[in-house]
XYZ file of C-alpha atoms in Angstrom:
708
model
C 43.419 -42.512 -13.580
C 44.219 -41.793 -17.244
C 43.497 -38.279 -18.456
C 41.154 -38.399 -21.482
C 42.078 -36.547 -24.597
C 40.211 -33.315 -25.226
C 39.330 -34.169 -28.824
C 37.773 -37.538 -27.829
C 35.711 -36.113 -24.977
C 32.230 -34.874 -25.932
C 31.817 -31.264 -25.115
C 28.625 -31.794 -23.168
C 30.425 -34.166 -20.727
C 33.385 -31.819 -20.226
C 31.898 -29.855 -17.252
C 31.028 -33.110 -15.438
C 34.486 -34.569 -16.112
C 36.209 -31.380 -14.985
C 34.131 -31.319 -11.794
C 35.098 -34.953 -11.056
C 38.775 -34.256 -11.701
C 38.680 -31.162 -9.493
C 37.115 -33.190 -6.686
C 39.789 -35.886 -6.986
C 42.578 -33.307 -6.993
C 41.119 -31.557 -3.966
C 40.725 -34.877 -2.130
C 44.319 -35.874 -2.866
C 45.625 -32.491 -1.730
C 43.679 -32.741 1.493
C 44.903 -36.295 2.149
C 48.499 -35.270 1.425
C 48.213 -32.273 3.717
C 46.928 -34.421 6.583
C 49.702 -36.970 6.002
C 52.355 -34.225 5.966
C 51.057 -32.909 9.271
C 51.155 -36.418 10.744
C 54.660 -37.012 9.425
C 55.875 -33.723 10.864
C 54.518 -34.706 14.260
C 56.217 -38.109 14.084
C 59.531 -36.539 13.027
C 59.342 -34.108 15.925
C 58.623 -36.940 18.363
C 61.484 -39.017 16.952
C 63.901 -36.071 17.218
C 62.856 -35.498 20.826
C 63.320 -39.158 21.726
C 66.658 -39.237 19.891
C 67.978 -36.260 21.868
C 66.734 -37.844 25.076
C 68.427 -41.139 24.233
C 71.686 -39.389 23.361
C 71.647 -37.624 26.721
C 70.935 -40.892 28.557
C 73.635 -42.755 26.579
C 76.195 -40.045 27.401
C 75.243 -40.151 31.080
C 75.380 -43.965 31.043
C 78.812 -43.955 29.396
C 80.125 -41.442 31.934
C 78.782 -43.541 34.772
C 80.202 -46.673 33.164
C 83.659 -45.081 32.852
C 83.496 -43.970 36.449
C 82.473 -47.419 37.600
C 85.199 -49.042 35.503
C 87.778 -46.771 37.127
C 86.449 -47.590 40.557
C 86.433 -51.285 39.704
C 89.993 -51.189 38.456
C 91.067 -49.362 41.569
C 89.173 -51.848 43.731
C 90.741 -54.793 41.976
C 94.171 -53.342 42.374
C 93.546 -52.692 46.031
C 92.029 -56.104 46.564
C 94.891 -57.861 44.778
C 97.524 -55.954 46.669
C 95.722 -56.546 49.922
C 95.386 -60.223 49.167
C 99.084 -60.568 48.571
C 99.849 -58.586 51.692
C 97.378 -60.617 53.706
C 98.919 -63.791 52.484
C 102.346 -62.595 53.500
C 101.786 -60.390 56.467
C 98.349 -61.227 57.909
C 98.103 -63.983 60.315
C 95.162 -65.660 61.858
C 93.134 -63.678 64.275
C 93.212 -60.339 62.451
C 89.445 -59.842 62.628
C 89.396 -56.140 61.819
C 91.172 -56.706 58.525
C 88.749 -59.535 57.600
C 85.756 -57.291 58.197
C 87.139 -54.598 55.942
C 87.799 -57.165 53.263
C 84.231 -58.454 53.442
C 82.835 -54.924 53.169
C 84.965 -54.310 50.125
C 83.778 -57.519 48.505
C 80.146 -56.614 49.190
C 80.615 -53.128 47.748
C 82.302 -54.571 44.690
C 79.433 -57.046 44.207
C 76.895 -54.231 44.430
C 78.829 -52.241 41.884
C 78.989 -55.205 39.521
C 75.226 -55.727 39.901
C 74.565 -52.066 39.166
C 76.793 -52.314 36.114
C 74.837 -55.323 34.829
C 71.526 -53.459 35.268
C 72.859 -50.411 33.465
C 74.078 -52.583 30.617
C 70.579 -54.125 30.321
C 68.941 -50.681 30.205
C 71.500 -49.616 27.654
C 70.591 -52.538 25.410
C 66.860 -51.630 25.653
C 67.573 -48.026 24.756
C 69.657 -49.113 21.806
C 66.782 -51.328 20.566
C 64.324 -48.423 20.866
C 66.773 -46.233 18.996
C 66.954 -48.765 16.189
C 63.123 -48.997 16.021
C 62.816 -45.215 15.837
C 65.421 -45.106 13.096
C 63.463 -47.712 11.103
C 60.223 -45.778 11.635
C 61.837 -42.558 10.485
C 63.085 -44.352 7.380
C 59.569 -45.636 6.611
C 58.125 -42.155 7.042
C 60.737 -40.760 4.720
C 59.780 -43.351 2.089
C 56.065 -42.504 2.528
C 56.865 -38.827 2.224
C 58.661 -39.497 -1.040
C 55.681 -41.469 -2.312
C 53.272 -38.615 -1.541
C 55.684 -36.146 -3.082
C 55.612 -38.127 -6.339
C 51.785 -38.254 -6.151
C 51.689 -34.489 -5.608
C 53.843 -33.940 -8.668
C 51.524 -36.168 -10.713
C 48.414 -34.311 -9.518
C 50.085 -30.990 -10.237
C 50.744 -32.142 -13.789
C 47.112 -33.223 -14.239
C 45.917 -29.923 -12.773
C 48.106 -28.085 -15.240
C 46.533 -30.032 -18.108
C 43.020 -29.251 -16.817
C 43.949 -25.596 -16.492
C 45.094 -25.583 -20.103
C 41.774 -27.169 -21.124
C 39.815 -24.566 -19.142
C 41.775 -21.752 -20.751
C 41.068 -23.185 -24.193
C 37.358 -23.539 -23.393
C 37.238 -19.969 -22.057
C 38.859 -18.723 -25.260
C 36.296 -20.633 -27.345
C 33.445 -19.263 -25.201
C 34.730 -15.709 -25.546
C 35.056 -16.113 -29.290
C 31.497 -17.469 -29.431
C 30.214 -14.524 -27.367
C 31.954 -12.121 -29.705
C 30.341 -13.841 -32.675
C 26.919 -13.642 -30.985
C 27.477 -9.947 -30.274
C 28.431 -9.303 -33.885
C 25.351 -11.185 -35.115
C 23.155 -9.290 -32.657
C 24.494 -5.948 -33.862
C 23.957 -7.047 -37.433
C 20.370 -8.106 -36.684
C 19.690 -4.806 -34.923
C 21.032 -2.950 -37.936
C 18.798 -5.014 -40.222
C 15.850 -4.375 -37.896
C 16.431 -0.632 -38.030
C 16.665 -0.755 -41.813
C 13.461 -2.811 -42.019
C 11.728 -0.373 -39.673
C 12.791 2.539 -41.861
C 11.505 0.753 -44.957
C 8.240 -0.042 -43.162
C 7.775 3.573 -42.139
C 8.423 4.711 -45.699
C 5.906 2.206 -47.067
C 3.325 3.137 -44.431
C 3.818 6.823 -45.247
C 3.299 6.129 -48.929
C 0.250 4.038 -48.140
C -1.283 6.662 -45.853
C -0.622 9.474 -48.329
C -2.057 7.600 -51.306
C -4.958 5.863 -49.597
C -6.900 8.456 -47.615
C -10.159 6.832 -48.629
C -9.036 3.449 -47.271
C -7.987 5.047 -43.984
C -11.259 6.951 -43.553
C -13.273 3.823 -44.419
C -11.351 1.771 -41.832
C -11.842 4.402 -39.106
C -15.563 4.676 -39.826
C -15.914 0.886 -39.751
C -14.092 0.670 -36.425
C -16.215 3.441 -34.864
C -19.377 1.823 -36.175
C -18.462 -1.524 -34.606
C -17.726 0.131 -31.261
C -21.027 2.048 -31.327
C -23.086 -1.022 -32.187
C -21.420 -3.403 -29.692
C -24.308 -3.367 -27.211
C -26.987 -3.790 -29.887
C -25.065 -6.634 -31.512
C -24.815 -8.383 -28.133
C -28.606 -8.221 -27.689
C -29.262 -9.472 -31.220
C -26.828 -12.352 -30.826
C -28.382 -13.382 -27.517
C -31.793 -13.409 -29.194
C -30.425 -15.540 -32.002
C -28.717 -17.915 -29.583
C -32.018 -18.413 -27.724
C -33.797 -19.026 -31.103
C -36.281 -16.244 -30.515
C -38.178 -15.091 -33.624
C -36.942 -11.932 -35.263
C -39.340 -9.079 -34.504
C -38.827 -5.418 -35.316
C -37.446 -3.231 -32.584
C -39.950 -1.061 -30.790
C -39.461 2.635 -30.610
C -38.640 2.334 -26.913
C -35.927 -0.248 -27.625
C -34.436 1.951 -30.327
C -34.312 4.873 -27.959
C -32.642 2.744 -25.299
C -29.976 1.413 -27.663
C -29.358 4.871 -29.123
C -29.114 6.330 -25.610
C -26.572 3.646 -24.641
C -24.555 4.333 -27.767
C -24.582 8.072 -27.117
C -23.280 7.503 -23.574
C -20.295 5.538 -24.814
C -19.274 7.794 -27.727
C -20.520 11.298 -28.476
C -20.804 11.943 -32.226
C -22.237 14.471 -34.550
C -25.926 14.668 -35.457
C -25.259 13.552 -38.992
C -23.477 10.405 -37.816
C -26.361 9.640 -35.431
C -28.857 9.781 -38.285
C -26.725 7.475 -40.412
C -26.229 5.053 -37.519
C -29.950 4.964 -36.717
C -30.706 3.708 -40.233
C -28.093 0.993 -39.892
C -29.493 -0.023 -36.501
C -33.030 -0.347 -37.849
C -31.735 -2.679 -40.536
C -29.767 -4.742 -38.016
C -32.735 -4.918 -35.640
C -34.861 -6.592 -38.284
C -32.500 -9.581 -38.348
C -30.007 -10.474 -35.618
C -28.134 -12.770 -38.003
C -27.684 -9.875 -40.403
C -26.178 -7.843 -37.561
C -23.813 -10.658 -36.770
C -22.680 -10.936 -40.390
C -22.153 -7.192 -40.766
C -19.871 -7.121 -37.748
C -17.920 -10.233 -38.699
C -19.353 -12.182 -35.768
C -20.331 -15.805 -36.171
C -22.073 -18.400 -34.009
C -20.065 -21.251 -32.584
C -20.721 -23.894 -29.980
C -18.763 -24.214 -26.752
C -18.453 -27.698 -25.216
C -20.210 -28.132 -21.911
C -18.116 -27.424 -18.818
C -19.865 -30.316 -17.091
C -22.611 -30.813 -14.558
C -20.766 -32.004 -11.460
C -19.779 -30.498 -8.116
C -16.418 -29.421 -9.540
C -18.105 -27.264 -12.212
C -18.988 -23.657 -11.263
C -22.716 -23.144 -10.822
C -23.090 -20.544 -13.579
C -21.403 -22.870 -16.120
C -23.215 -26.150 -15.378
C -24.787 -27.557 -18.502
C -25.697 -30.934 -19.948
C -25.025 -29.960 -23.558
C -22.995 -27.565 -25.630
C -23.762 -23.874 -25.343
C -24.032 -21.516 -28.273
C -21.178 -19.012 -28.156
C -21.701 -15.309 -28.641
C -18.776 -12.982 -29.120
C -19.073 -10.183 -26.588
C -17.279 -6.849 -26.650
C -14.681 -6.579 -23.846
C -15.987 -3.152 -22.820
C -19.543 -4.472 -22.501
C -18.306 -7.488 -20.527
C -16.309 -5.246 -18.192
C -19.417 -3.173 -17.551
C -21.473 -6.288 -16.842
C -18.832 -7.529 -14.397
C -18.888 -4.162 -12.616
C -22.645 -4.418 -12.179
C -22.506 -8.041 -10.975
C -19.739 -7.333 -8.465
C -21.456 -4.238 -7.096
C -24.671 -6.209 -6.576
C -22.766 -9.159 -5.129
C -21.143 -6.873 -2.550
C -24.631 -5.954 -1.287
C -25.855 -9.551 -1.179
C -27.197 -10.303 2.298
C -27.046 -14.085 1.807
C -23.275 -14.031 1.111
C -23.615 -16.537 -1.718
C -20.554 -17.656 -3.697
C -19.900 -15.563 -6.762
C -20.703 -18.309 -9.284
C -24.089 -19.019 -7.668
C -24.869 -15.319 -7.393
C -23.923 -14.772 -11.051
C -26.257 -17.544 -12.196
C -29.168 -16.229 -10.112
C -28.526 -12.596 -10.991
C -28.370 -13.168 -14.751
C -31.518 -15.320 -14.657
C -33.357 -12.695 -12.631
C -32.123 -9.908 -14.902
C -33.270 -11.741 -18.027
C -36.703 -12.495 -16.591
C -37.297 -8.988 -15.309
C -38.658 -6.373 -17.660
C -36.829 -3.642 -15.703
C -33.420 -5.278 -16.067
C -30.288 -3.583 -17.310
C -30.139 -3.259 -21.114
C -27.109 -5.510 -21.054
C -29.267 -8.541 -20.207
C -32.630 -7.500 -21.724
C -34.097 -10.015 -24.194
C -37.290 -10.052 -26.210
C -39.235 -13.041 -24.917
C -40.930 -15.502 -27.182
C -44.502 -16.575 -26.809
C -43.604 -20.141 -25.975
C -40.396 -21.012 -24.143
C -39.824 -24.352 -22.480
C -38.947 -24.592 -18.796
C -35.534 -26.108 -19.554
C -34.670 -23.322 -21.991
C -35.822 -20.738 -19.481
C -33.694 -22.349 -16.757
C -30.605 -22.395 -19.001
C -31.197 -19.020 -20.592
C -28.276 -17.544 -18.665
C -25.706 -19.900 -20.167
C -24.911 -17.926 -23.375
C -24.060 -14.829 -21.340
C -22.107 -16.608 -18.593
C -20.208 -18.746 -21.110
C -19.435 -15.658 -23.203
C -18.042 -13.768 -20.194
C -16.109 -16.832 -19.039
C -14.607 -17.377 -22.498
C -13.632 -13.718 -22.683
C -12.044 -13.866 -19.209
C -9.707 -16.586 -20.484
C -8.538 -14.456 -23.422
C -5.850 -11.768 -23.538
C -8.230 -8.988 -24.604
C -10.421 -8.843 -21.501
C -10.466 -6.179 -18.827
C -8.737 -6.648 -15.517
C -11.957 -7.132 -13.528
C -13.262 -9.586 -16.114
C -10.028 -11.543 -15.725
C -10.323 -11.522 -11.916
C -14.022 -12.428 -12.190
C -13.153 -15.474 -14.280
C -10.485 -16.647 -11.826
C -12.848 -16.383 -8.856
C -15.895 -17.944 -10.513
C -13.813 -20.850 -11.824
C -12.543 -21.335 -8.248
C -8.964 -20.825 -9.288
C -8.591 -18.024 -6.736
C -10.311 -17.129 -3.476
C -13.011 -14.431 -3.532
C -10.800 -12.242 -1.323
C -9.024 -11.282 -4.547
C -11.421 -8.361 -5.038
C -10.709 -7.045 -1.538
C -6.997 -7.366 -2.274
C -7.375 -5.325 -5.470
C -9.453 -2.737 -3.656
C -6.920 -2.477 -0.823
C -3.939 -2.058 -3.166
C -5.635 0.687 -5.170
C -6.790 2.476 -2.005
C -3.305 2.319 -0.449
C -1.705 3.749 -3.577
C -4.159 6.638 -4.002
C -4.225 7.511 -0.274
C -0.414 7.712 -0.017
C -0.276 9.797 -3.208
C -2.838 12.180 -1.732
C -0.955 12.324 1.578
C 2.313 13.203 -0.166
C 0.513 15.811 -2.268
C -1.042 17.436 0.822
C 2.298 17.420 2.609
C 4.062 19.064 -0.337
C 1.344 21.598 -1.244
C -0.086 24.535 0.631
C -2.497 23.760 3.485
C -5.864 22.688 2.116
C -4.821 23.097 -1.536
C -3.615 19.767 -2.973
C -2.720 19.977 -6.645
C -3.425 16.361 -7.539
C 0.162 15.898 -8.796
C 2.961 13.650 -7.623
C 6.542 13.272 -8.933
C 7.245 10.154 -10.937
C 10.100 9.176 -8.604
C 7.760 9.190 -5.587
C 5.145 7.196 -7.476
C 7.770 4.658 -8.558
C 9.074 4.416 -4.980
C 5.536 3.614 -3.793
C 5.201 0.883 -6.417
C 8.530 -0.669 -5.387
C 7.582 -0.427 -1.691
C 4.215 -2.103 -2.349
C 5.579 -4.769 -4.702
C 9.268 -5.261 -3.779
C 9.514 -8.603 -5.599
C 8.107 -7.396 -8.914
C 10.650 -7.673 -11.750
C 11.932 -4.527 -13.387
C 9.912 -5.153 -16.557
C 6.583 -4.980 -14.725
C 7.538 -1.806 -12.881
C 8.605 -0.183 -16.139
C 5.301 -1.164 -17.760
C 3.349 0.339 -14.852
C 5.362 3.563 -15.005
C 4.954 3.748 -18.777
C 1.187 3.305 -18.481
C 1.078 5.929 -15.716
C 2.946 8.428 -17.892
C 0.630 7.769 -20.834
C -2.549 8.046 -18.759
C -1.656 10.822 -16.307
C 1.487 12.525 -17.604
C 1.369 16.294 -17.181
C 2.023 17.482 -20.721
C 1.776 21.162 -19.753
C 4.381 21.115 -16.959
C 6.576 18.046 -17.321
C 6.414 14.296 -17.767
C 8.092 14.068 -14.349
C 4.701 14.787 -12.716
C 1.647 12.515 -12.647
C -1.991 13.339 -11.966
C -2.862 10.511 -9.582
C -6.592 11.327 -9.659
C -6.570 10.419 -13.347
C -4.750 7.152 -12.690
C -7.093 5.984 -9.930
C -10.351 7.964 -10.046
C -12.495 7.370 -6.993
C -15.612 6.658 -9.042
C -14.040 3.384 -10.161
C -14.067 1.870 -6.660
C -16.934 -0.583 -6.318
C -17.939 0.721 -2.882
C -17.669 4.386 -3.818
C -20.715 6.640 -3.758
C -19.746 8.011 -7.180
C -20.223 4.720 -8.997
C -23.512 4.204 -10.843
C -24.819 1.799 -13.417
C -24.380 4.483 -16.065
C -20.699 5.176 -15.541
C -19.485 1.862 -14.081
C -17.373 -0.036 -16.549
C -17.861 2.305 -19.478
C -14.169 1.648 -20.001
C -11.932 -0.656 -18.039
C -10.749 2.286 -15.980
C -7.327 3.450 -17.150
C -4.540 1.491 -18.751
C -2.532 1.841 -15.545
C -5.255 0.412 -13.337
C -5.868 -2.354 -15.836
C -2.174 -3.316 -15.657
C -2.096 -2.919 -11.864
C -5.031 -5.301 -11.372
C -3.794 -7.662 -14.088
C -0.342 -7.967 -12.494
C -1.865 -8.670 -9.069
C -4.075 -11.399 -10.550
C -1.144 -12.878 -12.473
C 0.972 -12.794 -9.311
C -1.678 -14.667 -7.315
C -2.307 -17.195 -10.075
C 1.421 -17.729 -10.652
C 2.076 -18.211 -6.939
C -0.719 -20.765 -6.677
C 0.580 -22.483 -9.791
C 3.951 -22.965 -8.067
C 2.223 -24.570 -5.055
C 0.039 -26.709 -7.299
C 3.058 -27.833 -9.335
C 4.792 -28.974 -6.147
C 1.697 -30.914 -5.040
C 1.144 -32.469 -8.478
C 4.795 -33.493 -8.655
C 4.405 -35.191 -5.286
C 1.064 -36.706 -6.382
C 2.843 -38.454 -9.247
C 4.597 -40.575 -6.607
C 2.006 -40.695 -3.796
C -1.772 -40.575 -4.229
C -2.765 -39.941 -0.610
C -0.703 -38.190 2.035
C -0.899 -37.120 5.655
C -0.581 -33.574 6.928
C 3.118 -33.937 7.726
C 3.834 -35.437 4.297
C 2.067 -32.555 2.581
C 4.004 -29.995 4.606
C 7.505 -31.430 4.669
C 7.689 -33.599 1.549
C 5.314 -32.135 -1.020
C 6.105 -28.508 -0.145
C 9.845 -29.113 -0.234
C 9.737 -28.396 -3.982
C 8.640 -24.797 -3.350
C 11.139 -21.943 -3.683
C 12.883 -20.800 -0.514
C 10.879 -17.563 -0.229
C 7.630 -19.447 -0.802
C 8.363 -21.879 2.008
C 9.291 -19.015 4.333
C 6.126 -16.951 3.888
C 3.509 -19.486 2.743
C 4.271 -22.701 4.639
C 3.073 -21.462 8.099
C -0.292 -20.425 6.626
C -0.614 -23.705 4.742
C 0.079 -25.520 8.022
C -2.727 -23.570 9.736
C -5.141 -24.277 6.877
C -4.385 -28.003 6.865
C -4.752 -28.202 10.646
C -8.283 -26.747 10.306
C -9.331 -29.215 7.580
C -11.878 -31.733 8.794
C -10.658 -34.388 6.348
C -7.319 -34.485 8.200
C -8.882 -35.106 11.603
C -8.749 -38.643 12.920
C -12.430 -38.683 13.932
C -13.675 -37.394 10.555
C -11.101 -38.646 8.061
C -12.304 -40.937 5.284
C -8.874 -42.556 4.770
C -6.772 -43.909 7.651
C -3.415 -45.586 7.034
C -1.209 -46.622 9.941
C -3.501 -44.692 12.248
C -2.850 -41.421 10.390
C -5.588 -39.551 8.473
C -4.724 -39.081 4.820
C -6.283 -37.192 1.924
C -5.745 -37.192 -1.847
C -2.962 -34.776 -2.753
C -4.960 -33.125 -5.536
C -7.892 -32.655 -3.163
C -5.522 -30.836 -0.821
C -4.550 -28.506 -3.681
C -8.216 -27.683 -4.377
C -8.892 -27.126 -0.676
C -5.943 -24.756 -0.265
C -6.952 -22.765 -3.361
C -10.393 -22.254 -1.891
C -9.123 -21.158 1.528
C -5.951 -19.124 1.010
C -4.770 -16.275 -1.184
C -1.018 -16.041 -1.708
C 1.209 -13.871 -3.840
C 4.937 -13.509 -4.373
C 5.150 -9.834 -5.358
C 4.734 -8.437 -1.819
C 7.447 -10.587 -0.227
C 10.274 -8.403 1.149
C 13.087 -8.268 -1.339
C 15.778 -5.904 -2.549
C 16.510 -5.982 -6.272
C 19.462 -4.054 -7.599
C 17.647 -3.256 -10.858
C 14.808 -1.565 -8.965
C 17.258 0.516 -6.949
C 18.998 1.645 -10.126
C 15.616 2.579 -11.629
C 14.726 4.740 -8.620
C 18.163 6.367 -8.623
C 17.784 7.308 -12.288
C 14.318 8.777 -11.691
C 15.648 10.763 -8.714
C 18.400 12.253 -10.872
C 15.866 13.275 -13.519
C 13.658 14.859 -10.867
C 16.597 16.783 -9.403
C 17.422 18.168 -12.854
C 13.804 19.195 -13.388
C 13.278 20.712 -9.925
C 16.795 22.122 -9.563
C 17.300 20.388 -6.231
C 19.835 17.999 -4.737
C 17.543 15.658 -2.827
C 18.513 12.083 -2.118
C 16.136 9.190 -2.463
C 14.788 8.020 0.909
C 13.177 4.730 -0.001
C 12.673 3.678 3.629
C 10.260 6.584 4.082
C 7.893 5.231 1.425
C 8.260 1.703 2.792
C 7.203 3.028 6.219
C 4.124 4.698 4.704
C 3.069 1.410 3.128
C 3.745 -0.463 6.378
C 1.560 1.984 8.335
C -1.439 1.227 6.121
C -0.691 -2.460 5.565
C 1.661 -3.883 8.169
C 0.919 -7.486 7.134
C 1.429 -6.965 3.444
C 3.448 -10.149 2.931
C 0.999 -12.269 4.970
C -1.300 -14.822 3.347
C -5.006 -13.979 3.040
C -7.402 -16.459 4.582
C -10.827 -16.841 6.215
C -11.638 -15.188 9.529
C -11.618 -18.530 11.377
C -7.939 -19.065 10.503
C -6.651 -15.498 10.888
C -3.619 -15.145 13.178
C -1.429 -12.232 14.145
C 1.659 -12.956 12.063
C 0.869 -15.870 9.769
C -2.504 -15.152 8.172
C -4.712 -12.105 7.698
C -8.377 -11.466 6.956
C -10.191 -8.314 5.847
C -13.919 -8.601 6.276
C -16.721 -6.721 4.501
C -17.096 -4.408 7.498
C -13.490 -3.163 7.300
C -13.312 0.320 5.809
C -10.887 0.396 2.887
C -11.927 3.750 1.502
C -9.329 6.321 0.526
C -10.574 8.735 3.177
C -10.248 6.191 5.981
C -6.725 5.183 4.962
C -5.675 8.823 4.563
C -7.023 9.664 8.032
C -5.153 6.699 9.522
C -1.948 7.816 7.830
C -2.248 11.401 9.069
C -3.121 10.272 12.588
C -0.110 7.943 12.772
C 2.261 10.639 11.541
C 0.921 13.156 14.068
C 1.332 10.607 16.862
C 4.940 9.916 15.852
C 5.734 13.622 15.943
């Protein structure tokens, strides 16, 4: 094989060519090694046979010499005896004749033995010649392989030189990239300095512009609820009528709850509201909101109930804070629903009922026209549901609005809300347990060291990347950092206040969703939702990739062919649950299957993806894993805590992992319906299960006392 020149070889084919050459060299070395071993064995055998033949030849020659001496002696005796017999023996000497016969017989036997030995000697000489020829052939073969080895060594040397040259080029390129990166960072710092100087000049010379911008922003936040009502009225084509005094009081009361201002600002805002109330379109123009039309989501079984429409729906731009509050109210009412309706159906019915009722929440209250058609009244919920759904797809929505959109669009199972509730309850209960253990009896301070909080996050989400953990810790420091004592302490009651739990007694319509909780809880919920959606996307990608080749598949094909594209960890933790879910699917039963091929029930691959999304809830972040970056993060936080507290404690991460395991021993298991729940593969948490902070804290304390 000719070695190609480096200049003629394209650089993108060089790794493949080098890999092929390395394989050929390794194969030749292995073949040569085996042949050398075989040759050594043959040489040893030939040497052994040669020594054996030499010993036999020496023994044969000694025996031959002995026999020749005996023969010569016998001949001499016989000849002398014959002459004597001829002269001296006469007839009748029988004893002498008998001796002569015996001597002749003995001589004949000796001659026969000599002939046999000569025949064996010839055979041994032939074998010796064959072995000599074989040894010569092996020596020639050995020389041939030696020449081949020298050739391969030369080619390997050339490849090594090429690799060294490529490594030098790569290192030079890395150095150039590093220099360019340092240069860009220097330019970035200079640009940042220039920007800060310009912003300082702008802020110092434009106080009026700054105050006008702040007042405009506050005004838009205060009027968000009123603008929503006016836009809904406009979208329903209701006539513009002046606001009643009761409506003005309600809107002003809602505005006062969200932002407390001075009396002078309230008087100014009331005048602006009266003007906006006279014309909803005027309110929309003043707040830079415009009407658009959203295409219909469809009117088929695949479309969520609250989005089914035959025509386009007028779009209203809703404030994220108002939408988050509406989602809080809908979810709290849905949790008390005795009929256990799906969330999309409940949302449609609840919004319709709220809009028809005169005692409804001010979020959904509309001024009714004198004449409204039945079709318009039936579809009157669409502007609100489409507005919330459109907001849930954007990047500016709250975490619950995002989760609400995933569940109502059937992208994720409804158990997502229980998962969010369980994660928040586990985190706050362990923080409270550690605070009680560290503080005086009965006097918890509500503070927890940052290193302990970070250890809990890593124990709960061991597969989260370092970037997400750093974002959560940064949000926790911003929301609950103890500025008076140290930033190494967090007020966990501020991070996860109990009034924000949907099943808490502290939650009311007035305070629920006034903000989307804290930035930390928003990120916590958002990361969980992203983890679930990303995990399902990986499963759906594997199924869609398989569906590009096969339209319908059996249960075994879905499990062992389609799911083979999943990552290793995904197959380990998700495949058993997927197997259980598919085994419970009626469409894959022989007596109920609609498609039978070769006696096996088969289903469309994409239908299997939709079925699994509706039954299971998977996520990658809770899978057991050990990332070196996370360990280094915890070690750095422990060192900072030791400097602050003046202690020499060592991080005991297993302790926090045990606390999480006590409260949630099946954390890495897949969530599924109660009919499919198993001990190790799948889990289910029903509405009757108590996930309150008090219940989890009591369980934690009881388990620790039992272990003592």
